[in-house]
Short mmCIF file of C-alpha atoms in Angstrom, two decimals:
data_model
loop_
_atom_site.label_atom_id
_atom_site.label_comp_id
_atom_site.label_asym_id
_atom_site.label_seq_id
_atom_site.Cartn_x
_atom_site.Cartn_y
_atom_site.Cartn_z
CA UNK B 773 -137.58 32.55 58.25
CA UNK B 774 -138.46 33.20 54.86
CA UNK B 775 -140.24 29.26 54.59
CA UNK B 776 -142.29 30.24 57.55
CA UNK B 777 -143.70 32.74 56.49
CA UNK B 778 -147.69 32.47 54.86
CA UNK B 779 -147.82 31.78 51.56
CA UNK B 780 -150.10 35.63 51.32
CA UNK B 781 -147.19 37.01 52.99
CA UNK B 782 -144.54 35.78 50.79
CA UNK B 783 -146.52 36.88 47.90
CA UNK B 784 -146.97 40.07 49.26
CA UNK B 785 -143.31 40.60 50.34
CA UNK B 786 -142.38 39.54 46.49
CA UNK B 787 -144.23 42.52 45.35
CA UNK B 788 -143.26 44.62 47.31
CA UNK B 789 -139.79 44.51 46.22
CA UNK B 790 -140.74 44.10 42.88
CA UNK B 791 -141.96 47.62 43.08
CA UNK B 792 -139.46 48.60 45.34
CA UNK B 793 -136.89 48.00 42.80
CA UNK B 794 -138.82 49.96 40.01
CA UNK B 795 -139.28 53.06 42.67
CA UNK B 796 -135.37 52.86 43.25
CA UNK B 797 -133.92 52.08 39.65
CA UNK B 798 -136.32 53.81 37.07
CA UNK B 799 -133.50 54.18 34.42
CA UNK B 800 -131.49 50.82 35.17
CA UNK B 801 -134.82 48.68 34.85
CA UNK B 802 -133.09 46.35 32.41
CA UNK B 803 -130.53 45.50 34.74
CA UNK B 804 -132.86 43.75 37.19
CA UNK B 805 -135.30 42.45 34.36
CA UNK B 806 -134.94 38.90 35.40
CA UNK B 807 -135.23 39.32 39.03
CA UNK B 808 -138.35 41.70 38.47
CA UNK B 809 -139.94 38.92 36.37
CA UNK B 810 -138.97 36.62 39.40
CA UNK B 811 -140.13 38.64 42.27
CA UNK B 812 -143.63 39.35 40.14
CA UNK B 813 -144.16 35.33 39.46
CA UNK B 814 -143.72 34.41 43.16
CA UNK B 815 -145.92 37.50 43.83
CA UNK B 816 -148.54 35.59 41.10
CA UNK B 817 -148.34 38.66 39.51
CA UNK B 818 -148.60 36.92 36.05
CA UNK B 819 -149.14 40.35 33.41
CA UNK B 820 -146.15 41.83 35.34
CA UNK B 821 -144.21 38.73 35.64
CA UNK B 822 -145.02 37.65 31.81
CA UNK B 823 -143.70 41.34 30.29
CA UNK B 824 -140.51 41.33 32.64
CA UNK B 825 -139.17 37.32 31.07
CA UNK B 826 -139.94 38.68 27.80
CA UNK B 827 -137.88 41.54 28.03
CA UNK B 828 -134.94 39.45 29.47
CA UNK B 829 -135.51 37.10 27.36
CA UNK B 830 -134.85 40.02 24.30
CA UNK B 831 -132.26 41.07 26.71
CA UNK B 832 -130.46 37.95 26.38
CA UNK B 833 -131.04 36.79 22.81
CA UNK B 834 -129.13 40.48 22.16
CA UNK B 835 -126.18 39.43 23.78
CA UNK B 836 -126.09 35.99 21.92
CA UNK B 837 -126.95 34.15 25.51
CA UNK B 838 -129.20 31.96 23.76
CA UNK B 839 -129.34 29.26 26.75
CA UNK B 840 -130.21 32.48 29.32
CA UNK B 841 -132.77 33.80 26.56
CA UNK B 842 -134.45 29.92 26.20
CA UNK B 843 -134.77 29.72 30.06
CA UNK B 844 -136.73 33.51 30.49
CA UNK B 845 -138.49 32.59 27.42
CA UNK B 846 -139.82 29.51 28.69
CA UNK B 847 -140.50 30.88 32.12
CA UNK B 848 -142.58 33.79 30.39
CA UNK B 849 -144.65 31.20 28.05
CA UNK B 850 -145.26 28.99 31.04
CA UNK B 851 -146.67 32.55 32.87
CA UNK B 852 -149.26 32.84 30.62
CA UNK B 853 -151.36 30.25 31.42
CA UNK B 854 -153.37 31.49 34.29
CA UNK B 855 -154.20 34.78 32.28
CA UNK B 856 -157.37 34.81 30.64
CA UNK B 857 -157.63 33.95 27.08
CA UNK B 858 -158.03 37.26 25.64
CA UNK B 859 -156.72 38.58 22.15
CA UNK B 860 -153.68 40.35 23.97
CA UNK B 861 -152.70 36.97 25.97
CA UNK B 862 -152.86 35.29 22.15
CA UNK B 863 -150.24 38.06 20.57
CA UNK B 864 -148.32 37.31 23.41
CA UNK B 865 -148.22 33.73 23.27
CA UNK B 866 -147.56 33.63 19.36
CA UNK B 867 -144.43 36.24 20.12
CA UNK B 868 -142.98 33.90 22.89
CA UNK B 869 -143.34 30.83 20.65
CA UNK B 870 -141.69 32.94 18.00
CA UNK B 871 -138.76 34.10 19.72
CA UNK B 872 -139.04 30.48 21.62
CA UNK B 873 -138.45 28.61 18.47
CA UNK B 874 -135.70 30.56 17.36
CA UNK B 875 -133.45 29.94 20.54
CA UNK B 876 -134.24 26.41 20.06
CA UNK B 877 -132.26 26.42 16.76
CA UNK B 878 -129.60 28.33 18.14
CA UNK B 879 -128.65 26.46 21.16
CA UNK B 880 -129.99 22.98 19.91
CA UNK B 881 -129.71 22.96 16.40
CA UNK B 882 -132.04 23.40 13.31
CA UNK B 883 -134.35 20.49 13.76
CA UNK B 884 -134.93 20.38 17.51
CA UNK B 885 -137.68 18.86 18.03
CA UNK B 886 -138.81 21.35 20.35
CA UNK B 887 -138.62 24.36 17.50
CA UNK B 888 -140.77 22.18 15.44
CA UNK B 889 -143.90 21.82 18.04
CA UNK B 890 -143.53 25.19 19.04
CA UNK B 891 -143.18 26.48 15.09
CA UNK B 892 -146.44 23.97 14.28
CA UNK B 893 -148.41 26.18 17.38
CA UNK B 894 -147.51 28.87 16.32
CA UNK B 895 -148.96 28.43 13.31
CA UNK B 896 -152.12 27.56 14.72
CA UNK B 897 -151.96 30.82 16.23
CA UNK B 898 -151.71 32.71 13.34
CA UNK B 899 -154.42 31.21 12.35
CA UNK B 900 -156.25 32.36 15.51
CA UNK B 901 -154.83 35.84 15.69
CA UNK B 902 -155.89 36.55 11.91
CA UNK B 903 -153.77 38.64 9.19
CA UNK B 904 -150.57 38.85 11.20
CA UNK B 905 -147.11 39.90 9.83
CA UNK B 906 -145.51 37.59 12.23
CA UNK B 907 -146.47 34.90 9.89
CA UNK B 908 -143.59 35.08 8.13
CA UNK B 909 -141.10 34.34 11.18
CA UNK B 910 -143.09 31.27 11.44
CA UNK B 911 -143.10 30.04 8.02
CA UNK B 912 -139.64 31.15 7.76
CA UNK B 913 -138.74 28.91 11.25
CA UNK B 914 -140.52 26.00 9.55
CA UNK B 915 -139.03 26.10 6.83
CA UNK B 916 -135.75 25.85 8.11
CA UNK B 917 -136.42 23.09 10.25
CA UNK B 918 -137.84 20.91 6.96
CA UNK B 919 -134.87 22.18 5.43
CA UNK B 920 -132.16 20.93 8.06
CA UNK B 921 -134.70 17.48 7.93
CA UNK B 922 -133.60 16.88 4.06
CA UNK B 923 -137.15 17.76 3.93
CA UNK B 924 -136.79 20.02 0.72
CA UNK B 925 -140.09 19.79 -0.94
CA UNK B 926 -141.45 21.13 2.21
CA UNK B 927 -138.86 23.28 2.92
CA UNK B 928 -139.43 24.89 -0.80
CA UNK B 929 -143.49 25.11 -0.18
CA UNK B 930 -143.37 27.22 3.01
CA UNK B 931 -140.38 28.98 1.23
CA UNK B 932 -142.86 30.19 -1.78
CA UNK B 933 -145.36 30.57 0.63
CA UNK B 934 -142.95 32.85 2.93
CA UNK B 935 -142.48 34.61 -0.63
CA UNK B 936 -146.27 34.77 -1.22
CA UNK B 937 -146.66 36.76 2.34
CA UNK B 938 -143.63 39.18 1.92
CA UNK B 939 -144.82 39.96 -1.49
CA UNK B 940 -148.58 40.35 0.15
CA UNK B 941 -147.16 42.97 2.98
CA UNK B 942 -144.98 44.76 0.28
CA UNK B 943 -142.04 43.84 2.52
CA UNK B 944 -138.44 44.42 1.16
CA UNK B 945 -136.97 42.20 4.17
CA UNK B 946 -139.24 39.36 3.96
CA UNK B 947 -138.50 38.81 0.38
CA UNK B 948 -135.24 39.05 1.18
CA UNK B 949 -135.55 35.93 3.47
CA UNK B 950 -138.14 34.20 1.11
CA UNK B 951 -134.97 34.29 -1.72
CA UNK B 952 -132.90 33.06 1.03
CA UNK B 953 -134.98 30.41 2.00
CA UNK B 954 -135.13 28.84 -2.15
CA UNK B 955 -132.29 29.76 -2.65
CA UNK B 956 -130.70 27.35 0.29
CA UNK B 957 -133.02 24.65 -0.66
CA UNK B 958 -132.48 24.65 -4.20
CA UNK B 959 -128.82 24.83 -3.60
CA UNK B 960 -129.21 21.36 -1.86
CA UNK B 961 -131.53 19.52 -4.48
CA UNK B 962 -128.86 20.81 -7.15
CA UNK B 963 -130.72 23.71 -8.71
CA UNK B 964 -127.75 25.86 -8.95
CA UNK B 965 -128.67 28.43 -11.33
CA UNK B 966 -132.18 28.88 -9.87
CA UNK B 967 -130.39 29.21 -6.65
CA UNK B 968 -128.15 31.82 -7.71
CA UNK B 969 -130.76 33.80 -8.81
CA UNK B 970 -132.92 33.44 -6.00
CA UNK B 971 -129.60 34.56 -3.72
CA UNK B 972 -128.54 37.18 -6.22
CA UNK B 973 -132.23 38.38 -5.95
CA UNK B 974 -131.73 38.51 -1.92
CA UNK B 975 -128.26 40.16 -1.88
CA UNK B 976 -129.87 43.52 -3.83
CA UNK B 977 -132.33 43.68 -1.56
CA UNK B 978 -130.08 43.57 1.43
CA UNK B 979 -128.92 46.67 3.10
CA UNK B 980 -126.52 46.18 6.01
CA UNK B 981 -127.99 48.76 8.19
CA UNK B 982 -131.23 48.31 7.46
CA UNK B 983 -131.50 44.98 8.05
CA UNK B 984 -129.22 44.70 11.31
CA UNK B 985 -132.65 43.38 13.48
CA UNK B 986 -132.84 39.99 11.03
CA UNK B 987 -130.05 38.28 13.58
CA UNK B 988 -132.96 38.43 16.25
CA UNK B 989 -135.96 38.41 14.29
CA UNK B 990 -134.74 35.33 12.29
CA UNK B 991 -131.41 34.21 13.80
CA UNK B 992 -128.83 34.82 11.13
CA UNK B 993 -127.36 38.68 8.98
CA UNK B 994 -129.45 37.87 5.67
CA UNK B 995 -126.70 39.11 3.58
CA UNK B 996 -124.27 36.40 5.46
CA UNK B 997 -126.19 33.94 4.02
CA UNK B 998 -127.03 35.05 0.74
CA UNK B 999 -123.49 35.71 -0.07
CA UNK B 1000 -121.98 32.54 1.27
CA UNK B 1001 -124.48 30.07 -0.20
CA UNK B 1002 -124.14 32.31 -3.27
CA UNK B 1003 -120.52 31.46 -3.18
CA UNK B 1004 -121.15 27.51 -2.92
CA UNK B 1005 -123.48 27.50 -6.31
CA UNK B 1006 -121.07 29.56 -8.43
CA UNK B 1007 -118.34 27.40 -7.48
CA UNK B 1008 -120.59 24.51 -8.63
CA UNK B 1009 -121.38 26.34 -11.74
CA UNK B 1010 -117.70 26.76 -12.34
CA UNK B 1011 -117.23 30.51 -11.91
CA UNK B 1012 -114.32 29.70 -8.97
CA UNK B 1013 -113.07 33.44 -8.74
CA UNK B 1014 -116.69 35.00 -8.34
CA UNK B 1015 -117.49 32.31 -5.60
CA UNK B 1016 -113.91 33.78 -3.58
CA UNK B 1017 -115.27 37.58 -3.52
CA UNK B 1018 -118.81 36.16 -2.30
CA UNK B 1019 -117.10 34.11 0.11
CA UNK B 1020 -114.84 36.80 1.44
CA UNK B 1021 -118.24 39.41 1.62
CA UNK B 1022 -120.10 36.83 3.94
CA UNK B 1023 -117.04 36.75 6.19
CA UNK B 1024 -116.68 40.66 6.20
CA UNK B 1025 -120.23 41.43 6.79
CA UNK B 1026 -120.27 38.83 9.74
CA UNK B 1027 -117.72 39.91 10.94
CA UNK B 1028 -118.86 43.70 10.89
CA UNK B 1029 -122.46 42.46 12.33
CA UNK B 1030 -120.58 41.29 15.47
CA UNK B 1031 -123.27 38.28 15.73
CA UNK B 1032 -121.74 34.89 16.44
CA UNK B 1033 -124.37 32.92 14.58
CA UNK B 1034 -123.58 34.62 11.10
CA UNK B 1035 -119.84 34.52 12.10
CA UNK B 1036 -120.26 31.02 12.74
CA UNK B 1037 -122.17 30.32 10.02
CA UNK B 1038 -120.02 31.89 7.36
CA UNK B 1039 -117.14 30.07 8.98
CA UNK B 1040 -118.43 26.85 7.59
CA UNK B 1041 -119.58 27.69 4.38
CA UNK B 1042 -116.14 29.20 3.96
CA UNK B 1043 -114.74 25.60 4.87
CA UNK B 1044 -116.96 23.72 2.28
CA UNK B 1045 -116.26 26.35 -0.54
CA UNK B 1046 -112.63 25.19 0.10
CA UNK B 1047 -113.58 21.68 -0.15
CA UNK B 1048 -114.50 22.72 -3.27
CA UNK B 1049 -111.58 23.62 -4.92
CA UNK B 1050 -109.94 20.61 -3.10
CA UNK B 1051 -107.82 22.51 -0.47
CA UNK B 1052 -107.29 20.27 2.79
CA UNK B 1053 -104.79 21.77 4.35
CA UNK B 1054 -107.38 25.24 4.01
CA UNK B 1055 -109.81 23.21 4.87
CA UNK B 1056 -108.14 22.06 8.09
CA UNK B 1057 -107.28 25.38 8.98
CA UNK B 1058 -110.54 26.66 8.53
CA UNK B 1059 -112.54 23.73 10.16
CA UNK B 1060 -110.41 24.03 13.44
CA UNK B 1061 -110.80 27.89 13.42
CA UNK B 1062 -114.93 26.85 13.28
CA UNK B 1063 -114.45 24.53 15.62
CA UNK B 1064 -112.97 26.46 18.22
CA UNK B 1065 -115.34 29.69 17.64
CA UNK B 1066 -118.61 27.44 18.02
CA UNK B 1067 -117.59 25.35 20.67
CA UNK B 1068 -116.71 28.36 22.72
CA UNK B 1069 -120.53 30.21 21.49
CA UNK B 1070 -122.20 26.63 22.14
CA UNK B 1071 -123.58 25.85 18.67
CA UNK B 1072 -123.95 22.21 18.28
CA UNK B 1073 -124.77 21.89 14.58
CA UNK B 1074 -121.35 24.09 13.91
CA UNK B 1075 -118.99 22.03 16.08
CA UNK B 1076 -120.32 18.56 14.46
CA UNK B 1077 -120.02 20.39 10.58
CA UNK B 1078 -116.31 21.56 11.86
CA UNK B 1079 -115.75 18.05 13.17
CA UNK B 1080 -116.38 16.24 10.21
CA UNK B 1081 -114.97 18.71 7.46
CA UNK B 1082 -111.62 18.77 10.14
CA UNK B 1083 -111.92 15.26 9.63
CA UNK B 1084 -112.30 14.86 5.69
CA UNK B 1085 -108.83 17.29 5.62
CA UNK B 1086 -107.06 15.14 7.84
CA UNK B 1087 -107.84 12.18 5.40
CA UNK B 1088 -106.82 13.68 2.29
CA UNK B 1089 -104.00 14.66 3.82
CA UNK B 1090 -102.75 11.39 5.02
CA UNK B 1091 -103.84 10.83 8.55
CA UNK B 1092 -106.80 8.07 7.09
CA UNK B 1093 -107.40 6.56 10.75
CA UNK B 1094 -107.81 9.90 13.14
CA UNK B 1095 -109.78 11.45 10.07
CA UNK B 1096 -111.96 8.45 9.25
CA UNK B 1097 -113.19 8.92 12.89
CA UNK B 1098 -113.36 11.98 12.89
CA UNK B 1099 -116.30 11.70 9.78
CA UNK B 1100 -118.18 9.67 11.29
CA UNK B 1101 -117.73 11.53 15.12
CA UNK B 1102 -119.09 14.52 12.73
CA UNK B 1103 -122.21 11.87 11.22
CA UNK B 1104 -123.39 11.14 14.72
CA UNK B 1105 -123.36 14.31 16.30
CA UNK B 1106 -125.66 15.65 13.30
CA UNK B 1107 -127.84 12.73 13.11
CA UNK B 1108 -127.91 12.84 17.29
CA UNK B 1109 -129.07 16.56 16.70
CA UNK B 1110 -131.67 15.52 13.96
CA UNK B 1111 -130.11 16.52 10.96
CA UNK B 1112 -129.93 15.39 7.70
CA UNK B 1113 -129.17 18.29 5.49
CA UNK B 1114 -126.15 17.42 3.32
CA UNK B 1115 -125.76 13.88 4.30
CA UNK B 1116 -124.76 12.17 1.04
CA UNK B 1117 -122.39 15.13 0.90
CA UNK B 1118 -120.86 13.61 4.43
CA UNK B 1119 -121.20 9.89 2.86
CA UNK B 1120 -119.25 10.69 0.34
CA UNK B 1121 -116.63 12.31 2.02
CA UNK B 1122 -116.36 9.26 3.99
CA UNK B 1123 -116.45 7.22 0.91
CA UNK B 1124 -113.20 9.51 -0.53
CA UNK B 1125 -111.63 9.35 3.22
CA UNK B 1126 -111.71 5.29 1.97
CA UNK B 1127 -110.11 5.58 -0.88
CA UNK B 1128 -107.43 7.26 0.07
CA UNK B 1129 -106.79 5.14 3.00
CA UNK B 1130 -106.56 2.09 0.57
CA UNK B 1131 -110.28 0.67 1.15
CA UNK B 1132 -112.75 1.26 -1.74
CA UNK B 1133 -114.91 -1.64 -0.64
CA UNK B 1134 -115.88 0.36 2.38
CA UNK B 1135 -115.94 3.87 0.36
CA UNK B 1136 -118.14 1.55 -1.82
CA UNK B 1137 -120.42 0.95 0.90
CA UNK B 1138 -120.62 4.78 1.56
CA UNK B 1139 -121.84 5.89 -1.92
CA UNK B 1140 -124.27 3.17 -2.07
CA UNK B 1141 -125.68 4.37 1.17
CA UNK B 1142 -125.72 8.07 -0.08
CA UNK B 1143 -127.26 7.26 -3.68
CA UNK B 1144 -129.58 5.75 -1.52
CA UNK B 1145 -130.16 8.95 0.13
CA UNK B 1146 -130.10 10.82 -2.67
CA UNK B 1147 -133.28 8.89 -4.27
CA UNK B 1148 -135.12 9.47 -0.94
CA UNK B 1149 -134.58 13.46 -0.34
CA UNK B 1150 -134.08 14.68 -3.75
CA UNK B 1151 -130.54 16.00 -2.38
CA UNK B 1152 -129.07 16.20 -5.97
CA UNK B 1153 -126.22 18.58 -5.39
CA UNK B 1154 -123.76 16.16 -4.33
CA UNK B 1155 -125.11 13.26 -6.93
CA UNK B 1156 -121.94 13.91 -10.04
CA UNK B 1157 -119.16 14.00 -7.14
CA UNK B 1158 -120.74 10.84 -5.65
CA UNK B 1159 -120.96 9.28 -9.24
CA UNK B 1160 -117.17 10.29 -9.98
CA UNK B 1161 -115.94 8.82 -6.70
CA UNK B 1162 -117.87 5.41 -7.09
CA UNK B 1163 -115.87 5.39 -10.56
CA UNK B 1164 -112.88 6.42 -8.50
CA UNK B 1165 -113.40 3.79 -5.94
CA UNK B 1166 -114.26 0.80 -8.46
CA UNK B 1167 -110.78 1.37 -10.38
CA UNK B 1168 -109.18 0.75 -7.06
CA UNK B 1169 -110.20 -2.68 -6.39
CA UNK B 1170 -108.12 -5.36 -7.35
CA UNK B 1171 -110.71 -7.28 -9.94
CA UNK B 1172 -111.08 -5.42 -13.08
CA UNK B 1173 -114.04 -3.01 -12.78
CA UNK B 1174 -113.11 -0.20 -15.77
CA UNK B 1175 -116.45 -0.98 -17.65
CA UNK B 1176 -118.24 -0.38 -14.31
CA UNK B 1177 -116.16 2.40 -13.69
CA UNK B 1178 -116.38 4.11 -17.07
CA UNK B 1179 -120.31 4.05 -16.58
CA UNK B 1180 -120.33 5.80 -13.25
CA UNK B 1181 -118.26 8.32 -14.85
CA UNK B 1182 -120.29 8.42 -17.94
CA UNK B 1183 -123.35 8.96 -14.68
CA UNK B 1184 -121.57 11.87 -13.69
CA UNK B 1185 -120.91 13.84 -16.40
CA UNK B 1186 -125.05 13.23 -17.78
CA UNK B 1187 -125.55 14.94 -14.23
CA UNK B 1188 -123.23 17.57 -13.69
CA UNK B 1189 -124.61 18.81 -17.75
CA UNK B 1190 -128.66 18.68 -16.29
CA UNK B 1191 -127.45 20.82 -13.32
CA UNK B 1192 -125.26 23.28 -15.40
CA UNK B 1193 -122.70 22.45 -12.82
CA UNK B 1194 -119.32 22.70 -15.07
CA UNK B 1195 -117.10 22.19 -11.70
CA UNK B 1196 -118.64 19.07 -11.24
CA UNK B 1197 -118.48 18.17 -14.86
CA UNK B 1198 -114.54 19.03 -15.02
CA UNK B 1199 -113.83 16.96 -12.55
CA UNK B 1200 -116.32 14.17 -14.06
CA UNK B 1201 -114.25 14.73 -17.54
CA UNK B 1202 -110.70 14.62 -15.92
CA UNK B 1203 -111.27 10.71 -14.41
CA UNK B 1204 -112.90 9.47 -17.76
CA UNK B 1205 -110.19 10.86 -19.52
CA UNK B 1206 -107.71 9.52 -17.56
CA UNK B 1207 -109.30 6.28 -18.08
CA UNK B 1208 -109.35 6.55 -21.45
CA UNK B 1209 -105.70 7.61 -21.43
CA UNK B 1210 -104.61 4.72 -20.28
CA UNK B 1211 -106.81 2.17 -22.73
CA UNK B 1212 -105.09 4.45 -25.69
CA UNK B 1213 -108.10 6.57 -26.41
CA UNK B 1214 -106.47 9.90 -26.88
CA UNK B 1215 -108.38 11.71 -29.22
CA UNK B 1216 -111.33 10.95 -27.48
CA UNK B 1217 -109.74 11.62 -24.46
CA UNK B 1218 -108.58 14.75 -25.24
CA UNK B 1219 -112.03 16.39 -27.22
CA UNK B 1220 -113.95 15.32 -23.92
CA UNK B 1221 -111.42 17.70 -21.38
CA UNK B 1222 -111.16 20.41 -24.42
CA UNK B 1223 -114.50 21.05 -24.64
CA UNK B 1224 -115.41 21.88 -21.00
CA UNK B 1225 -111.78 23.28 -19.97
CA UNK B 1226 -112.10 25.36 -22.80
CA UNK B 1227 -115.40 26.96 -21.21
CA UNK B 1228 -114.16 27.74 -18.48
CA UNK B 1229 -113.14 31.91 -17.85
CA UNK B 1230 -111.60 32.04 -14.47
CA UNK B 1231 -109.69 29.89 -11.84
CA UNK B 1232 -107.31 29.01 -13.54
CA UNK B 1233 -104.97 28.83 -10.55
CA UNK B 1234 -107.55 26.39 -8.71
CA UNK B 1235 -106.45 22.79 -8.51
CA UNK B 1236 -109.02 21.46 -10.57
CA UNK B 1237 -108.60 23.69 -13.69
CA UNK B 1238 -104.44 22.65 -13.22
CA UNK B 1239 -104.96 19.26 -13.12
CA UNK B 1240 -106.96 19.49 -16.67
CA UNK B 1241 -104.45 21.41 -18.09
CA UNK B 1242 -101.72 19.34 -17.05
CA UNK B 1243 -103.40 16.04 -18.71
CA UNK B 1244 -104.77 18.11 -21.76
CA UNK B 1245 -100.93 18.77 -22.12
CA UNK B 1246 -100.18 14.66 -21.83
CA UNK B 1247 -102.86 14.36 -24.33
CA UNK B 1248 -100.85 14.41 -27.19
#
């Protein structure tokens, strides 16, 4: 009946309920949001139609349905186009394509290609609109994309430039996610300390309460973040203790936030600060406990991080073959998704996956590919560990390769110093002393792990500080 009808009197039959159901249901209006929105489009009545997807679009995006809150939000952007082009029609598009972009990243991962065009028009915009706070959401959602790209000078431009505009407005919470912003990209091109006090700088800004509308505005808790990337740079810079309380704040405050995203998010960085300290069976624990959560919430990028720090754990635990795969499942499903962020990181897990499964030629292959990497991106903060295993690697081939070997550790140790990282530098310290153990250097041997154990205040129960003691003790 309904597809003979006139295509007037459908229209007009549309609206009718449409304002039928806003007579009837004046203080349950959210409940029907998305079929108001659907009854005003087939009506063509676009202002009506376009407010109603936006508001179930917000609807959505507060209950984490990120998939519901892309569809409304793409119905409502799509709505505007018969509108005239008036300055009210461009504040709405730019707020669409804001809230657009961000359920891109959540349901498709950081570098979507779809969050970038509609982050680049939104720009544009701006431009259009004028002096617009919602500037910074766009520079902010651009600069995460570049970031999850391995794009860090870019990334670190729009990040000062975010910083530039919150400064500008006067605006507490945008500096808050300008710090978070450099602080996450100079974490990644090995800037620790300049990290940490961009992050430190973000973490007294935050307020928990006061800062509860950054999951929609910008898709993550700010203090989540802060904290847990704060944690990953103090554990570099060798303060192993103060990285656990940071750690254990991010999980807390997700958890209190009751916002997957930040849950999921600190789940992983929680994983990775165990990598750290060199704790598989941890980092299995905590990698299947990621893997489960973001699977079931639909986050792509977490399920493939999960996948391939499950699969690094298995590996160092033994089980070379299932975890080998499992790496490079994790590789493919970030690369399918467009991301490079922290890829010589994932090389050289692979590469120390190889050597523990008895095959440094191919571990060899993986470093070279993530040096390689390393020189393209300016991702520094995985260059000592990736020096350290090549050294690692070399001394288990069959040839003699100690000279070779003794220069990559030599590599890493120069590094770790320029990036004040003194976990990085143990570690670096530990294999060239065991080298020179066993060619009878002992003195040297034993001045080169003195010196940096010796700087070290805390952690002394992590694996790392106990394997230095226990060959400073051999050093005799």
């Amino acid at each position: 009946v309904y597809s003979s009808l006139l295509l007037k009197r459908r229209k007009y039959i549309h609206e009718k309920i449409g304002r039928a159901i806003e007579t009837l249901y004046p203080e349950r209006l959210e409940e029907f949001y998305e079929m108001l929105a659907y009854h005003y489009t087939e009506a063509g009545c676009h202002e009506q139609a376009v407010a109603y997807w936006q508001q179930a679009g917000q609807r959505a995006r507060q209950r984490s349905a990120n998939m519901e809150a892309l569809d409304h939000l793409t119905k409502g952007l799509e709505g505007l186009k018969p509108l005239p082009d008036t300055p009210v029609r461009t504040q709405l598009e730019l707020d669409f394509l804001i809230a657009l972009g961000l359920a891109y990243r959540l349901t498709r991962g950081y570098t979507a290609p779809e969050a970038a065009r509609i982050y680049t028009r939104a720009r544009k915009v701006c431009q259009q609109v004028g002096d617009t706070p919602k500037l910074a959401q766009v520079l902010f959602g651009l600069s995460i994309y570049h970031l999850g790209r391995a794009d860090y000078r870019t990334a670190r431009e729009l990040g000062e430039q975010l910083l530039a505009e919150a400064r500008r407005q006067r605006d507490a919470g945008l500096m808050l996610e300008a710090h978070r912003v450099l602080g996450s990209t100079l974490y990644y091109t090995g800037e620790f300390s300049a990290a940490n006090a961009h992050l430190e700088q973000g973490i007294a800004l935050y307020d928990h309460q006061q800062h509860r509308s950054h999951t929609e505005l910008f898709g993550f808790d700010p203090g989540v973040v802060c904290h847990a990337i704060a944690a990953l740079a103090l554990s570099a810079l060798g303060y192993p203790d103060q990285a656990q309380q940071r750690i254990q704040t991010a999980l807390t405050l997700a958890q209190a936030t009751s916002h997957p995203h930040s849950l999921g998010a600190a789940l992983n960085w929680a994983t990775e600060l165990h990598q750290h300290c060199g704790e598989p069976r941890v980092v299995q624990e905590h990698a299947e406990r990621s893997l489960a959560f973001s699977s079931e919430h639909g986050f792509p990028h977490w399920v493939a991080w999960a996948t391939q720090n499950r699969g690094w754990a298995l590996a160092i635990q033994g089980r070379s073959k299932e975890g080998i795969a499992q790496l490079h499942q994790g590789r493919d499903m970030l690369q399918d998704l467009g991301l490079e962020i922290a890829m010589t990181g994932i090389l050289g897990n692979l590469a120390e996956a190889y050597g523990h499964a008895g095959q440094p030629e191919a571990g060899l292959q993986a470093v070279a590919e993530a040096l390689k990497l390393v020189e393209q991106t300016g991702e520094r903060k995985y260059e000592a560990s990736l020096y350290r295993t090549k050294g690692e690697l070399l001394l288990g081939l069959t040839a003699d390769h100690r000279t070779e070997a003794e220069s990559c550790f030599h590599q890493a140790l120069a590094g770790a110093r320029r990036q004040q990282a003194k976990l990085f530098e143990l570690r670096a310290a530990t294999s060239l002393s065991r080298l020179w153990q066993k060619q009878g250097k002992i003195q040297e041997a034993r001045e080169l792990l003195a010196e940096i154990y010796g700087w070290f205040t805390e952690g002394f129960d992590t694996k790392y500080l106990k394997e230095a003691k226990a060959l400073l003790e051999e050093l005799v």
